[in-house]
């Protein structure tokens, strides 16, 4: 079953920098391949119409400014290991918040992040996982676009690309 979501994609330089970090083979841990890395802004469900959602995103996101960002810090939530997204200035923080709202992020608790690994059962060595990306800070990047993506069977397909200003 296909699922729609909106996202921004870090630059190739930012992805390459993070991908160069050690990703050890730990029991039960599945690393997300770098070619699938993205920062999800909003989920739209399994039965959403791509054309309708694309029109909705176009109305909300056309002309929005691109924030200057970096991948930095890390954390765990449930069965996910993530690397955070840090804006450069207060202006970039506001631009990211506006972009997230336009992209469908919930009103409470949005934390921009990139999922790097998951596990299903058991708890991997949480201390070791925390240490892997503790203090990580990648190169600055400016996302070029907001993307409407379709996810089906672990394959992500861009359906719509909305350019951001200043990118």
Backbone as a ProteinNet text record, in pm:
[ID]
protein_1_A
[PRIMARY]
XXXXXXXXXXXXXXXXXXXXXXXXXXXXXXXXXXXXXXXXXXXXXXXXXXXXXXXXXXXXXXXXXXXXXXXXXXXXXXXXXXXXXXXXXXXXXXXXXXXXXXXXXXXXXXXXXXXXXXXXXXXXXXXXXXXXXXXXXXXXXXXXXXXXXXXXXXXXXXXXXXXXXXX
[TERTIARY]
84.2	0	88.8	57.9	136	92.7	187.9	163.9	228.7	161.4	214.3	272.2	381	438.2	513.1	532.4	612.3	747	850.4	985.4	1076	1188.1	1298.9	1415.6	1499.7	1613.2	1740.8	1825	1953.6	2038.9	2134.6	2224.3	2306.5	2361.4	2447.8	2568.4	2620.3	2733.8	2696.1	2578.6	2534.1	2511.7	2449.9	2426.2	2558.7	2649.7	2779.8	2858.7	2854.2	2925.8	2872.6	2740.8	2680.8	2704.2	2694.9	2713	2854.6	2950.5	3089.6	3111.3	3015.4	3027.8	3018.4	3080.7	3076.3	2933.2	2886.5	2755.2	2775	2805.2	2839.6	2722.5	2757.4	2658.8	2620.7	2506.6	2459.1	2337.8	2326	2213.7	2079	1993.9	1858.8	1846	1957.6	1954.5	1957.1	1867.5	1864.1	1895.1	2005.6	2044.5	1964.6	1915.6	1846.2	1951.4	1936	2035	2035.7	2154.6	2163.5	2078.7	2059.5	1978.5	1831.3	1790.1	1652.2	1640.2	1750.9	1746.8	1670.8	1585.3	1504.7	1456.7	1406.1	1347.4	1197.8	1120.9	975.8	913.8	823.6	749.9	608.8	541.6	405.3	369.5	290.5	236	92.2	48.7	-86.5	-171.4	-119.4	-200.3	-193.5	-258.7	-253.2	-354	-460.1	-566.4	-576.4	-476	-479.5	-457.9	-528.4	-515.8	-392.7	-296.3	-173.6	-199.1	-293.1	-319.8	-378.7	-474.1	-535.5	-431.9	-348.8	-246.8	-142.1	-107.7	-12.5	-65.7	-192.8	-254	-254.4	-286.6	-288	-149.3	-45.6	91	134	97.2	133.8	76.8	-49.6	-112.1	-41.4	0.7	58.4	206.7	281.8	427.6	490.4	415.4	473.2	527.4	652.6	715.1	779.1	778.1	839.1	991.5	1051.4	1197.4	1259.9	1377.7	1454.9	1542.3	1531.5	1617.1	1757.4	1855.1	1990.9	1998	2036	2028.2	2156.3	2167.5	2271.1	2213.8	2265.3	2230.9	2320	2259.2	2336.7	2264	2343.2	2286.2	2214.9	2165.1	2095.1	2005.7	1925.5	1838.4	1771.3	1691.9	1615.7	1472.9	1382.1	1241.3	1180.3	1130.5	1074.1	1179.4	1158	1249.5	1324.7	1350	1415.6	1536.3	1646.8	1764.9	1765.4	1772.7	1766.1	1880.3	1905.7	1998.9	1913.1	1937.6	1855.8	1888.6	1804.9	1821.5	1828.1	1936.6	1957.4	1958.5	1871.5	1875	1994.6	2041.4	2157.5	2123.5	2017.6	1982.1	1834.8	1791.2	1649	1561.6	1611.8	1537.2	1520.8	1627.1	1619.7	1527.5	1528.7	1439.7	1293.5	1263.8	1127.6	1090.6	1185.3	1159.2	1133.2	1209	1186.3	1049.8	1012.1	881.4	768.7	782.8	680.8	673.4	788.5	793.6	731.2	760.6	703.7	551.7	501.2	354.6	292.3	353.3	301.4	305.3	408.2	424.1	337.9	261.7	168.3	212.4	320.5	364.5	256.5	245.6	149.4	184.4	89	109.9	192.4	196	269.5	379.4	490.2	594.9	673.3	665.8	744.4	892.4	970.4	1115.8	1175.6	1235.5	1295.8	1409.5	1406.2	1508.9	1515	1622.2	1645.3	1666.2	1584.5	1594.9	1713.4	1806.6	1923.8	1917.2	1837.6	1827.9	1698.1	1657.5	1538.3	1568.1	1487.9	1492.6	1351.4	1322.8	1187.3	1171	1258.9	1244.7	1372.4	1356.4	1472.2	1522	1605.7	1662	1812	1861.2	2005.2	2077.7	2205.3	2287.3	2263.2	2168.5	2125.9	2240.5	2325	2437.8	2529.4	2558.1	2645.6	2579.2	2449.4	2378.7	2385.7	2363.6	2370.6	2507.9	2611.6	2748.2	2783.3	2715.8	2750.8	2744.4	2641.4	2622	2621.5	2663.9	2670.4	2766.1	2721.5	2805.3	2822.6	2751.1	2765.5	2715.2	2788.2	2745.4	2798.8	2708.7	2746.6	2759.3	2788.4	2801	2664.6	2668.1	2545.5	2493.7	2360.3	2298.1	2167.5	2121.8	1994.2	1910.8	1801.1	1720.9	1663.7	1666.9	1622.1	1471	1406.9	1265.4	1195.2	1064.2	975.1	923.6	927.8	893.1	773.5	675.5	567.8	615.5	624.5	677.3	569.8	585.3	503.5	596.1	554.6	630.5	552.5	616.7	554.5	662.6	648.7	742.6	887.2	911.4	1045.1	1106.5	1024.5	1070.7	1003.8	1084.3	1031.2	1033.6	918.3	906.6	860	938.3	893.6	777.8	668.7	553.2	545.1	596.1	590.1	708.2	770.8	882.9	847.3	844.9	812.9	939	991.8	1115.2	1095.2	1200.2	1200.5	1281.1	1242.5	1314.4	1444.8	1543	1671.9	1759.4	1713.1	1792.7	1900.6
-118.1	0	124.5	220.4	343.9	443.8	522.8	625.2	754.1	866.7	996.6	1070.6	1145.4	1232.9	1345.9	1454.1	1565.6	1564.1	1610.7	1603.9	1707.6	1731.4	1803.3	1705.9	1721.5	1631.8	1709.6	1660.7	1727.5	1723.9	1812.1	1816.1	1687.6	1661	1544.8	1553.4	1674.1	1691.7	1653.8	1698.7	1666.9	1517	1454.2	1309.9	1234.5	1274.6	1208.1	1219.2	1335.8	1357.6	1264	1255.3	1167.5	1021	987.4	848.3	798.9	889.3	850.7	809.8	838.1	799.6	648	594.9	452.3	411.2	306.1	249.5	100.9	68	-70.8	-166.7	-290.5	-397.4	-443.2	-394.3	-432	-523.3	-624.8	-719.1	-647.1	-680.9	-626.9	-488.6	-422.9	-286.1	-288.2	-212.1	-199.7	-54.9	-32.8	101.7	141.9	264	317.3	355.5	309.9	345.1	496.4	555.9	701.2	753.6	674.3	721.9	738.9	691.5	709.4	815.9	880.9	979.8	1104.3	1150.3	1270.4	1320.2	1440.5	1498.1	1508	1422.3	1421.2	1543.6	1608.3	1721.3	1679.7	1603.5	1562.2	1430	1348	1223.5	1247.5	1186.5	1210.2	1084.9	971	850.3	766.1	652.3	553.1	577.3	648	662.8	803	885.1	1022.8	1025.3	1112.8	1127.2	1212.9	1162.2	1237.8	1372.7	1378.4	1504.6	1608.3	1565.6	1657.4	1705.9	1613.1	1651.2	1741.2	1715.7	1801	1943.2	1956.4	2089.7	2160.4	2086.7	2141.1	2192.3	2111.6	2153.2	2273.9	2275	2386.3	2517.2	2516.3	2637.6	2683.8	2592.1	2625	2659.3	2599.8	2610.3	2694.6	2732.6	2811.8	2943.7	2972	3097.4	3097.2	2984.4	2980.9	2984.5	3045.8	3057.4	2926.1	2899.9	2782.3	2817.7	2743.7	2770.5	2712.5	2771.1	2716.8	2621.9	2496.1	2390.4	2308.6	2228.9	2125.4	2007.9	1889.3	1771.6	1774.7	1766.9	1781.8	1716.2	1655.5	1592.5	1463.1	1395.5	1269.7	1235.8	1135.4	1089.4	959.7	908.9	786.5	810.3	756	762.1	628	557.1	425.5	333.8	292.9	201.3	270.4	398.7	478.2	551.4	547	628.7	738.8	864.7	975.4	1073.8	1150.9	1263.7	1388.5	1488.7	1609.3	1704.4	1805.2	1911.5	2043.1	2118.4	2243.7	2361.4	2460.6	2582.5	2669.4	2751.9	2837	2956.4	3029.9	3152.7	3147.8	3247.7	3257	3270.7	3339	3352.1	3214.6	3135.2	2999.4	2911.1	2928.3	2852.8	2883.6	3011.6	3051.1	2998	3001.1	2949.8	2799.3	2725.7	2581.5	2554.4	2628.7	2610.1	2637.6	2742.2	2776.5	2668.5	2620.5	2514.4	2386	2352.9	2233.2	2242.9	2357.9	2375.8	2362.6	2425.5	2417.5	2273.7	2198.4	2060.3	1960.9	2008.8	1921.3	1872	1928.7	1886.7	1920.8	1837.3	1863.6	1990.5	2044.6	2169.6	2152.5	2034.2	2016	1911.5	1939.8	1840.5	1810.9	1893.1	1865.2	1882.5	1781.5	1786.7	1737.8	1829.8	1792.7	1694.9	1582.8	1480.8	1391.5	1317	1222.3	1085.1	987	853.5	780.3	734.4	662.8	513	470.2	326.2	297.1	170	119.9	-18.6	-59.5	-197	-238.5	-367.4	-417.1	-477.4	-567.3	-636.4	-621.1	-632.3	-617.5	-473.8	-442	-307.7	-318.6	-259.7	-262.9	-190.1	-194.4	-127.7	23.3	72.7	213.1	309.8	277.1	365.2	377.1	264.8	266.7	344.7	327.4	401.4	552.3	593.7	736	793.7	715.7	762.9	775.6	699	699.6	837.8	914.1	1044.8	1158.5	1129.9	1234.5	1343.4	1464.9	1577.2	1590.5	1509.9	1518	1653.7	1713.5	1835.3	1827.8	1822.8	1813.5	1950.3	1951.8	2078.3	2146.4	2277.8	2354.5	2324.9	2326.5	2310.1	2389.1	2416.8	2484.7	2396.5	2339.3	2250.8	2327.9	2265.4	2331.1	2324.3	2224.8	2203.5	2128.7	2141.6	2060	1952.2	1827.7	1716.3	1640.5	1613	1521.3	1383.6	1291.5	1157.9	1052.2	945.1	826.1	715.8	648.7	538.3	409.7	315.1	185	78.8	-13.4	-125.4	-76.7	19.8	75.1	147.2	185.2	264.3	400.4	506.6	641.9	698.9	749.6	807.7	952.2	1048.7	1187.9	1206.7	1265.1	1291.7	1437.4	1526.5	1670.2	1735.8	1830.8	1905.4	2054.1	2117.7	2259.2	2334.9	2418.1	2492	2588.3	2603.4	2698.8	2820.3	2938.5	3059.3	3070.7	3127.2	3148.3	3025.2	2916.1	2791.9	2796.5
0	0	0	-84.5	-95.5	11.2	54.9	156.6	108	126.6	85.7	205	178.1	279.2	211.2	284.2	232.6	302.9	230.7	286.9	222.3	289.2	228.4	225	124.7	105.5	133.6	223.8	246.4	119.4	112.6	-3.3	-10.8	-129.4	-147.8	-53.3	-33.8	56.8	200.8	246.1	382.3	398.9	298.9	305.4	304	216.4	209.1	337.8	400.2	525.8	634.7	647	747.7	711.8	584.9	541.6	568.7	577.3	603.4	749.2	835.7	977.4	990.7	1094.3	1122.1	1155	1089.3	1117.1	1146.3	1272.2	1306.3	1290	1269	1256.7	1397.1	1445.7	1579.3	1564.7	1648.8	1638.7	1641.8	1543.5	1538	1476.9	1448.9	1396.4	1243.9	1182	1035.5	999.8	931.9	889.4	766.5	766.1	649.9	546.1	421.8	318.9	294.3	277.3	256.3	140.7	37.5	-76	-39.4	76.5	122.3	230.5	267.7	375.1	332.2	420.2	398.1	534.9	537.6	658.4	633.4	698.7	680	746.9	673.9	730.4	769.4	683.7	714.2	648.8	720.3	665.6	625.7	515.3	466.1	456	490	494.7	369	378.8	272.7	161.4	189.2	90.1	32.6	55.8	7.2	-143.9	-211.2	-355.7	-387.8	-464.8	-493.1	-561.6	-652.8	-722.8	-627.4	-547.3	-450.4	-349.1	-298.8	-201.1	-264.4	-389.8	-460.8	-476.6	-509.5	-521.3	-385.9	-281.1	-145.2	-106.8	-130.8	-99.7	-182.4	-309.9	-397.2	-344	-302.7	-247.6	-120.6	-37.5	92.6	87.9	-6.9	-1.8	-112.5	-213.1	-320.7	-266.1	-299.9	-259.7	-122.9	-53.2	80	70.5	171.2	177.1	221.8	169.9	208.5	328.7	438	553.9	533.5	597.9	599.5	719.4	692.2	791.9	796.3	900.8	906.5	982.9	954.2	1032	1155	1272.4	1396.3	1512.5	1600.5	1718.5	1681.6	1781.5	1756.1	1874.6	1853.8	1960.1	1920.9	2012.4	1988.6	2033.9	1957	1993.7	1955.8	2054.5	2027.2	1968.3	1844.9	1776.5	1663	1679.4	1574.8	1631.5	1557.1	1584.8	1479.8	1524.9	1431.2	1452.9	1346.3	1351.8	1335	1417.2	1417.4	1303.4	1291.9	1193	1269.3	1248.3	1321.1	1224	1245.6	1164.9	1205.1	1111.1	1134.8	1224.4	1191.2	1263.3	1304.8	1377.2	1412.7	1288.4	1187.7	1061.6	996.9	999	943	1026.5	1157.9	1246.9	1211.8	1191.2	1154.5	1015.9	922.5	786.9	790.2	872.6	884.6	946.2	1047.2	1110.9	1011.6	933.3	833.4	725.3	682.4	582.3	637.2	762	824.2	832.6	873.7	880.4	741.9	642.4	505.9	455.2	497.6	454.3	529.9	627.3	696.6	832.2	887.7	1021.2	1123.6	1223.6	1330.3	1405.1	1474.4	1547.3	1672.5	1729	1854.2	1835.9	1893.3	1901.2	1775.2	1671.4	1551.1	1582.3	1550.2	1565.7	1434.5	1360.5	1232.4	1257.4	1185	1201.9	1078.7	1071.8	963.8	1028.5	992.9	1051.4	988.9	1073.1	1022	1049.2	1147.2	1176.7	1252	1243.9	1314.3	1368	1464.2	1512.7	1545.9	1534	1557.9	1695.6	1729.6	1857.1	1938.3	2066.3	2152.8	2150.8	2239.3	2245.6	2221.5	2112	2090.2	2204.7	2203.2	2304	2292.9	2372	2361.1	2390.1	2484.6	2515.8	2394.1	2332.4	2214.1	2100.1	2082.9	1978.1	2002.7	2127.8	2161.3	2128	2154.1	2131.3	1983	1895.7	1753.4	1690.4	1724.3	1661.7	1763.9	1886.4	1989.5	1942	1944.8	1903.8	1754.2	1675.2	1529.7	1479.6	1387	1317.4	1175.3	1080.6	939.7	875.1	746.5	673.8	655.6	642.4	618.4	478.7	464.2	333	330.7	211.4	191.9	100.5	151.3	66	-52.8	-167.1	-289.5	-307.5	-244.6	-273.8	-161.2	-162.8	-80.9	-175.4	-132.2	-220.7	-164.8	-250.6	-216	-260.4	-164.3	-191.7	-172.5	-247	-227.5	-177.7	-72.9	-16.8	-40.1	-108.4	-132.5	-124.9	-32.1	-18.5	-7.8	78.1	104.1	-15.2	-111.3	-225	-217.9	-230.3	-227.2	-368.5	-411.5	-545.1	-532.4	-583.2	-581.1	-679.6	-632.4	-717.6	-758.4	-673.6	-697.9	-628.7	-698	-640.9	-646.1	-530	-520.9	-483	-574.1	-543.4	-426.8	-346.9	-236	-278.3	-232.3	-271.7	-194.5	-258.4	-195	-193.5	-253	-253.6	-360
[MASK]
+++++++++++++++++++++++++++++++++++++++++++++++++++++++++++++++++++++++++++++++++++++++++++++++++++++++++++++++++++++++++++++++++++++++++++++++++++++++++++++++++++++++

